[in-house]
Coordinates of N, CA and C and ligand atoms in Angstrom, one line a residue:
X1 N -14.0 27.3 0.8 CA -13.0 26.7 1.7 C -13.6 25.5 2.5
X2 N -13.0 24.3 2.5 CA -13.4 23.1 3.0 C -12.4 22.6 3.5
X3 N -12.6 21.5 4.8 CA -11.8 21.1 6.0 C -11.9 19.6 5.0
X4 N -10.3 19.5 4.6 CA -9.9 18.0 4.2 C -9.5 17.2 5.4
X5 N -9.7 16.3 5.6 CA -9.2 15.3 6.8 C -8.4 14.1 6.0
X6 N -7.1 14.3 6.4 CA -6.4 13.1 6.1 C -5.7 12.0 7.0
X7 N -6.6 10.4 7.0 CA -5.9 9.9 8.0 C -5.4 8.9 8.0
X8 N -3.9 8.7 8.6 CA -3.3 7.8 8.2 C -3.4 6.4 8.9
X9 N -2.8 5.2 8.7 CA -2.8 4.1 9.7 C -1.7 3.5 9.9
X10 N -1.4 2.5 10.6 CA -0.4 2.0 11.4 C 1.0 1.9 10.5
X11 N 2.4 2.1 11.0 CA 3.5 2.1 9.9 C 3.4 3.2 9.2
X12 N 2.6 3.9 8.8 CA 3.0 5.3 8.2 C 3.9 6.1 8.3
X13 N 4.0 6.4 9.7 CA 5.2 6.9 10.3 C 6.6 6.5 9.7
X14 N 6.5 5.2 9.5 CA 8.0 4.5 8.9 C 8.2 5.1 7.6
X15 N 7.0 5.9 6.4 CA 7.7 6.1 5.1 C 9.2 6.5 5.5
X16 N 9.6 6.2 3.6 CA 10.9 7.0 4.0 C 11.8 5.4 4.2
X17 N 11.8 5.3 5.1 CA 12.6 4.0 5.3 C 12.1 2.6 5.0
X18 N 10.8 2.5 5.3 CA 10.0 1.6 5.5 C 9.7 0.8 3.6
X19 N 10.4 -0.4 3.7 CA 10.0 -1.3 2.3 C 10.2 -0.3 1.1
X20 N 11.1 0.7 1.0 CA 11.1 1.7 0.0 C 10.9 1.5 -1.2
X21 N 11.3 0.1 -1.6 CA 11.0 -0.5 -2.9 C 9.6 -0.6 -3.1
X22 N 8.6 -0.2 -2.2 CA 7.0 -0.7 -2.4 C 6.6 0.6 -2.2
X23 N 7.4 0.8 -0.8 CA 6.4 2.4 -0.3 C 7.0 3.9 -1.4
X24 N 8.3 3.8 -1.9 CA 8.8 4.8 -1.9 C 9.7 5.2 -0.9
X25 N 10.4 6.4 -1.5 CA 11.1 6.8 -0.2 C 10.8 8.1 0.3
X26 N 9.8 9.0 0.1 CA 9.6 9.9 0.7 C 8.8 9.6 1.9
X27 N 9.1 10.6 2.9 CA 8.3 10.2 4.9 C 7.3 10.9 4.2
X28 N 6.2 10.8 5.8 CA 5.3 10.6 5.5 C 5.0 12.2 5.6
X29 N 6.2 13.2 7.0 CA 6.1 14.3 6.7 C 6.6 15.2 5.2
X30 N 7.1 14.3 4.2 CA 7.1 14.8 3.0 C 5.9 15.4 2.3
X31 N 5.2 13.8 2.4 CA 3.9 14.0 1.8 C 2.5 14.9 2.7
X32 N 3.0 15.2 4.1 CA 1.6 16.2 4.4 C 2.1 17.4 3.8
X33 N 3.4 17.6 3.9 CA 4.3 19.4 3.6 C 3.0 19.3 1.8
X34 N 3.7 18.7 0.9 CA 3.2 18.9 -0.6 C 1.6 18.7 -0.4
X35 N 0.9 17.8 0.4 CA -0.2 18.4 0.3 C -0.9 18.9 0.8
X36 N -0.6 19.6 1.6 CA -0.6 20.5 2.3 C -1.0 22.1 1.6
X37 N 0.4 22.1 0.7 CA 0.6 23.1 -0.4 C -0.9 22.9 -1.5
X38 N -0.5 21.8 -1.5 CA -1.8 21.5 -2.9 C -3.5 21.9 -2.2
X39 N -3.1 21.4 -1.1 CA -5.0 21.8 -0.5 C -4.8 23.7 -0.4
X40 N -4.1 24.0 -0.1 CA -4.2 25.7 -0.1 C -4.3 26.3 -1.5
X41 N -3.2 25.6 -2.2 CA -3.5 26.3 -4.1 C -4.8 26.5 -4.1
X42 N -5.7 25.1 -3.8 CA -7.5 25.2 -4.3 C -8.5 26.0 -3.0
X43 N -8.2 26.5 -2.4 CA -8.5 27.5 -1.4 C -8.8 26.4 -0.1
X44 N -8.6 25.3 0.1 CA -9.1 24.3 0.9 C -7.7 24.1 2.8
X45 N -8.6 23.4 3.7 CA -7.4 23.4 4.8 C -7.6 21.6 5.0
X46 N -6.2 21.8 4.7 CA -5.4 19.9 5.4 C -5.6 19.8 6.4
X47 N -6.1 18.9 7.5 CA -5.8 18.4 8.7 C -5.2 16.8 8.6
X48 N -3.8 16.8 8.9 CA -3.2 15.5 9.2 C -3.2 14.7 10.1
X49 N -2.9 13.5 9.6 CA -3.3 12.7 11.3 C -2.6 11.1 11.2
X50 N -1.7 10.5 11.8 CA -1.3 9.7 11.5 C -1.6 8.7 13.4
X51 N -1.9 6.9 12.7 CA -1.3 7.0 14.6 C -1.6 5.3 14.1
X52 N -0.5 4.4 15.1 CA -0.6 3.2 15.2 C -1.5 2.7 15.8
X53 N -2.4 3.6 16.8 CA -3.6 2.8 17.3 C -4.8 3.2 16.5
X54 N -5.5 2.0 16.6 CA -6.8 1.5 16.0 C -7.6 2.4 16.7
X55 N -7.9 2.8 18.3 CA -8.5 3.4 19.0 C -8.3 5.0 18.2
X56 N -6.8 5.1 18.9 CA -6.9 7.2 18.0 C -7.3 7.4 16.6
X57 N -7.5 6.0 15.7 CA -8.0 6.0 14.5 C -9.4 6.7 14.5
X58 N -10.2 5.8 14.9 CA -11.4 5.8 15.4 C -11.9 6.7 15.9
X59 N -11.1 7.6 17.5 CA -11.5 8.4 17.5 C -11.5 9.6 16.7
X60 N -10.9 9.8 15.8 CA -9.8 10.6 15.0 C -11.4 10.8 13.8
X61 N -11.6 9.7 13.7 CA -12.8 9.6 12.3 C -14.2 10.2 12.6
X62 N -14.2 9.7 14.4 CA -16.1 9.9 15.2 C -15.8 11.5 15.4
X63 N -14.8 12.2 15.1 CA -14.4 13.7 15.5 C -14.9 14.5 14.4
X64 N -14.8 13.6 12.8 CA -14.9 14.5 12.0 C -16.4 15.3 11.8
X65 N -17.6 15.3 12.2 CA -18.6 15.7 12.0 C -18.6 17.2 12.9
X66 N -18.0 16.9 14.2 CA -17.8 18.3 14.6 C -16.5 19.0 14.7
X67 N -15.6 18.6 13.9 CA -14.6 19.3 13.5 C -14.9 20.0 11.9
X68 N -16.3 19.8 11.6 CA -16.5 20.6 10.1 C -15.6 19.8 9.0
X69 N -15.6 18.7 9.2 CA -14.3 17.9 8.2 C -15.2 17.7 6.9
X70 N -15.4 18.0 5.9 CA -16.2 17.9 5.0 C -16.0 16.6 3.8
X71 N -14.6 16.2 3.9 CA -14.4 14.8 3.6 C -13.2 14.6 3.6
X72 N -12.7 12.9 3.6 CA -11.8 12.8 4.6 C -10.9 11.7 3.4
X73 N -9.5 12.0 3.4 CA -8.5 11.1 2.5 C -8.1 9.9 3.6
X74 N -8.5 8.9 3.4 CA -8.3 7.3 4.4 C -7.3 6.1 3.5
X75 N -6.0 6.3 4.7 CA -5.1 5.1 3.6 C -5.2 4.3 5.3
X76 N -5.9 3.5 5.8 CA -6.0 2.7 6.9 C -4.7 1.9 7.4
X77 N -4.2 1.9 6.0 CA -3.1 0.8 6.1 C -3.6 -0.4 6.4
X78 N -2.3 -1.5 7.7 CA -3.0 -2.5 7.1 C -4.3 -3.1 8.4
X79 N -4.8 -1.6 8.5 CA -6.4 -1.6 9.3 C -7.5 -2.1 8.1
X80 N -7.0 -1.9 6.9 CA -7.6 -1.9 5.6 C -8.4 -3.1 5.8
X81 N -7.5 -4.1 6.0 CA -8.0 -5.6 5.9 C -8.3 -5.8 7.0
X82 N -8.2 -5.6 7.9 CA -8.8 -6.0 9.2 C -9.8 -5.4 10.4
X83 N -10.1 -4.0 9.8 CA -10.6 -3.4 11.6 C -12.6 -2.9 11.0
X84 N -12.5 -4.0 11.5 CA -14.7 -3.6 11.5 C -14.8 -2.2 12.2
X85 N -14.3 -2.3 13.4 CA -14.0 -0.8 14.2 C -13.8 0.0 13.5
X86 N -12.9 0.5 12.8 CA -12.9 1.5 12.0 C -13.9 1.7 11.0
X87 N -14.1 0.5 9.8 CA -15.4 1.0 9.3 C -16.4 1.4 10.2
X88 N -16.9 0.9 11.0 CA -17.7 1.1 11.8 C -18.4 3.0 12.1
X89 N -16.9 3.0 12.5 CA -16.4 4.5 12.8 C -17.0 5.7 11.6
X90 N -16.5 4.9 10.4 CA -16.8 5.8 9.2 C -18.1 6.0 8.9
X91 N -19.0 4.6 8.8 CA -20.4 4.4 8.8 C -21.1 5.9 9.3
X92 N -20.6 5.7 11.0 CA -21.3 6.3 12.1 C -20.6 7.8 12.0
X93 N -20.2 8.1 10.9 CA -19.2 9.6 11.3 C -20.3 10.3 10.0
X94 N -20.7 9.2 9.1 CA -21.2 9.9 7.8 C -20.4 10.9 7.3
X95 N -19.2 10.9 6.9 CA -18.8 12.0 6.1 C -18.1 11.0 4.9
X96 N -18.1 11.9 3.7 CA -17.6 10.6 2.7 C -16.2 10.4 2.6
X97 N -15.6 9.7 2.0 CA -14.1 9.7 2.3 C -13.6 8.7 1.0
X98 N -12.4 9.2 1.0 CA -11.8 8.5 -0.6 C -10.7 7.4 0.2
X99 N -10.6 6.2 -0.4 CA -9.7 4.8 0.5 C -8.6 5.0 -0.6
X100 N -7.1 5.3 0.4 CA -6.4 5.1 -1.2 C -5.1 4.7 -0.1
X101 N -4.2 4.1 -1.4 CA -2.8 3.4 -0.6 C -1.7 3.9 -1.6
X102 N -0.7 3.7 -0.9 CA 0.8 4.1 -1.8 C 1.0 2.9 -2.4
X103 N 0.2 1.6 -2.1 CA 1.2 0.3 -3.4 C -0.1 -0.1 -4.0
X104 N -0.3 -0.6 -4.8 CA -1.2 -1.7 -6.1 C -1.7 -2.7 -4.4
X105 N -2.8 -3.0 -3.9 CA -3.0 -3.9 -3.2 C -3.1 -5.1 -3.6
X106 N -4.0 -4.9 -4.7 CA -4.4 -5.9 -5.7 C -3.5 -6.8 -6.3
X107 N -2.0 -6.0 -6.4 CA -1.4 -7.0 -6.8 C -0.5 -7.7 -6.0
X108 N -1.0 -7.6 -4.9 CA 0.1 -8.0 -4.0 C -0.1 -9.2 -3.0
X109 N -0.3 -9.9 -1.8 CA -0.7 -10.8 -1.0 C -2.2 -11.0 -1.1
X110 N -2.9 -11.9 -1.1 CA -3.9 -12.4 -1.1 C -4.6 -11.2 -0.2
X111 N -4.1 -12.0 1.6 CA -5.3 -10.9 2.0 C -5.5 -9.8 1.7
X112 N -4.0 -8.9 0.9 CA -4.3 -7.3 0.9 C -5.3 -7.1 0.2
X113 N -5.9 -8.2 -0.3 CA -6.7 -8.1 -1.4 C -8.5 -7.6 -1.0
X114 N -8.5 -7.8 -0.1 CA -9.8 -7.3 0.7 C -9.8 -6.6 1.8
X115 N -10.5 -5.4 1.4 CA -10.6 -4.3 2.2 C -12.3 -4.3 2.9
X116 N -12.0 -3.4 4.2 CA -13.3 -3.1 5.1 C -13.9 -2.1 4.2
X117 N -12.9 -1.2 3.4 CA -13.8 0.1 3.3 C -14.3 0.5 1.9
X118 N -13.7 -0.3 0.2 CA -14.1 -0.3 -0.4 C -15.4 -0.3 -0.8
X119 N -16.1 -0.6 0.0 CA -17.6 -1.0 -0.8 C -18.2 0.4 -0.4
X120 N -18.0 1.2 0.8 CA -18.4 2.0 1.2 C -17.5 3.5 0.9
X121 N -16.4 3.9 0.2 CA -15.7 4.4 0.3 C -16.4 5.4 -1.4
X122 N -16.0 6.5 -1.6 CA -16.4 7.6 -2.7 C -15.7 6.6 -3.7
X123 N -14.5 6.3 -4.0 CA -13.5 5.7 -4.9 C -12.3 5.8 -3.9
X124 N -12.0 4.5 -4.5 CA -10.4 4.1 -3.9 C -9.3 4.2 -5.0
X125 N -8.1 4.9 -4.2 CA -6.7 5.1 -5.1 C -5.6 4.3 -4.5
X126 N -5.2 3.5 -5.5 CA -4.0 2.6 -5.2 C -2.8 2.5 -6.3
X127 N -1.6 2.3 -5.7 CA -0.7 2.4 -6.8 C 0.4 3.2 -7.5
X128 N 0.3 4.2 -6.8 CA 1.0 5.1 -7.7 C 1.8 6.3 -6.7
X129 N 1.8 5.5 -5.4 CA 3.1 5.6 -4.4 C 2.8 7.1 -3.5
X130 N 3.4 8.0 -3.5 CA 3.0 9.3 -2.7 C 2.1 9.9 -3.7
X131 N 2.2 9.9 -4.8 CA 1.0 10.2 -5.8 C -0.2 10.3 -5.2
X132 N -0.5 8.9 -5.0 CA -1.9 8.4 -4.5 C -2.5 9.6 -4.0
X133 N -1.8 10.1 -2.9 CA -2.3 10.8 -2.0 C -2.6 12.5 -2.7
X134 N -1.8 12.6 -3.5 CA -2.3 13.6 -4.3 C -3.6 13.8 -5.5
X135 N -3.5 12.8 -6.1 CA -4.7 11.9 -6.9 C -5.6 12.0 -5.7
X136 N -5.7 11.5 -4.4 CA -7.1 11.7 -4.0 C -7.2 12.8 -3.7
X137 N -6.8 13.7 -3.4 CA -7.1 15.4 -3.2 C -7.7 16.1 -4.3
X138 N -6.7 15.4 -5.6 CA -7.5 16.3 -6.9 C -8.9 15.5 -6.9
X139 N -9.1 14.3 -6.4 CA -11.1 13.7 -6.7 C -11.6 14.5 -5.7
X140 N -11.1 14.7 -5.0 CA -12.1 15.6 -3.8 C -12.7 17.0 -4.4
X141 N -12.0 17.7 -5.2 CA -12.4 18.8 -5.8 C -13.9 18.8 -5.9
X142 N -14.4 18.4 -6.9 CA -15.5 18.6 -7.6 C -16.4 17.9 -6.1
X143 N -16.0 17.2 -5.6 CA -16.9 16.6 -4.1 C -17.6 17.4 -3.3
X144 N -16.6 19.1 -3.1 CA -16.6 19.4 -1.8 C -16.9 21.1 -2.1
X145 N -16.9 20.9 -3.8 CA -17.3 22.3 -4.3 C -18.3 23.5 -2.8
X146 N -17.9 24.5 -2.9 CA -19.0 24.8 -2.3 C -19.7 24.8 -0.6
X147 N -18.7 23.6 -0.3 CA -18.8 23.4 0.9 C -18.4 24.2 1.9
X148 N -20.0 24.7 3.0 CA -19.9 25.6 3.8 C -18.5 25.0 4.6
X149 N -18.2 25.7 5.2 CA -17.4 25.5 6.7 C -18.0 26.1 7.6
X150 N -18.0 25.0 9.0 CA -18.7 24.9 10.4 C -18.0 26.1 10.9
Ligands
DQA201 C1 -1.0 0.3 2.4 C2 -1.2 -1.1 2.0 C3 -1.6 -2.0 3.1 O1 -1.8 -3.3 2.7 C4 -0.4 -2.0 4.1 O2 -0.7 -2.8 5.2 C5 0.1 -0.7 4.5 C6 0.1 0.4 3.5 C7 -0.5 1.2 1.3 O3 -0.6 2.4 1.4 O4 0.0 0.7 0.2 O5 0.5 -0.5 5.6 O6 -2.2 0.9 2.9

């Protein structure tokens, strides 16, 4: 049994409504409910976490080492491209974490095109809409085998 940490960034809140043609239409409480489900099938516990400040991000991330978070699902949103603070955060949290988004970044606006956290992140998932976030749960598997809990 291992403590997944999932955390979200700014606009998350809006799935569901938000650019549905990009994002999808399922909210974002859709997607903690199913994965939610999916981290228990593999004996594992979700902690969700969503929030438009850069600050409760941060805090949210420097928490995980004594919250027993053994590794952590990160869609920054669009902190992605901009917040050193946050990487920062992750640097200084040392737990590994998978960077993943609901749209293709890559194929989209120039800046989305550069991220804070790719170069440091386990593997990044993009693309493939509320998926994503299930695709990075199943990479976590083999990660976190084994892993005591605090
Ligand atoms: C996003 C992509 C970001 O560029 C954007 O700012 C978001 C969502 C995604 O999940 O596709 O808010 O992280």
């Amino acid at each position: 049994m291992a403590i997944i940490s999932v955390i979200n960034g700014p606009n998350l809140n809006m799935l569901g409504t938000r650019e549905p043609g990009i994002y999808g239409a399922q909210t974002l409480a859709d997607i903690e409910k199913s994965l939610t489900q999916l981290a228990e099938q593999h004996g594992h516990e979700l902690r969700f976490f969503q929030s438009n400040a850069e600050h409760d991000l941060v805090n949210r991330v420097q928490q995980s080492k004594q919250h027993g978070v053994a590794i952590i699902l990160l869609n920054p949103a669009a902190f992605t491209h901009t917040s050193v603070a946050l990487r920062d955060a992750i640097l200084a949290s040392d737990t590994p974490f998978i960077e993943l988004h609901l749209s293709n970044v890559h194929a989209r606006e120039s800046f989305r095109q550069h991220s804070y956290f790719s170069d440091i992140a386990k593997g990044v998932i993009c693309g493939f809409g509320p998926k994503s976030y299930e695709l990075a749960l199943l990479a976590t598997l083999p990660l976190i085998e084994n892993t005591p809990r605090d």
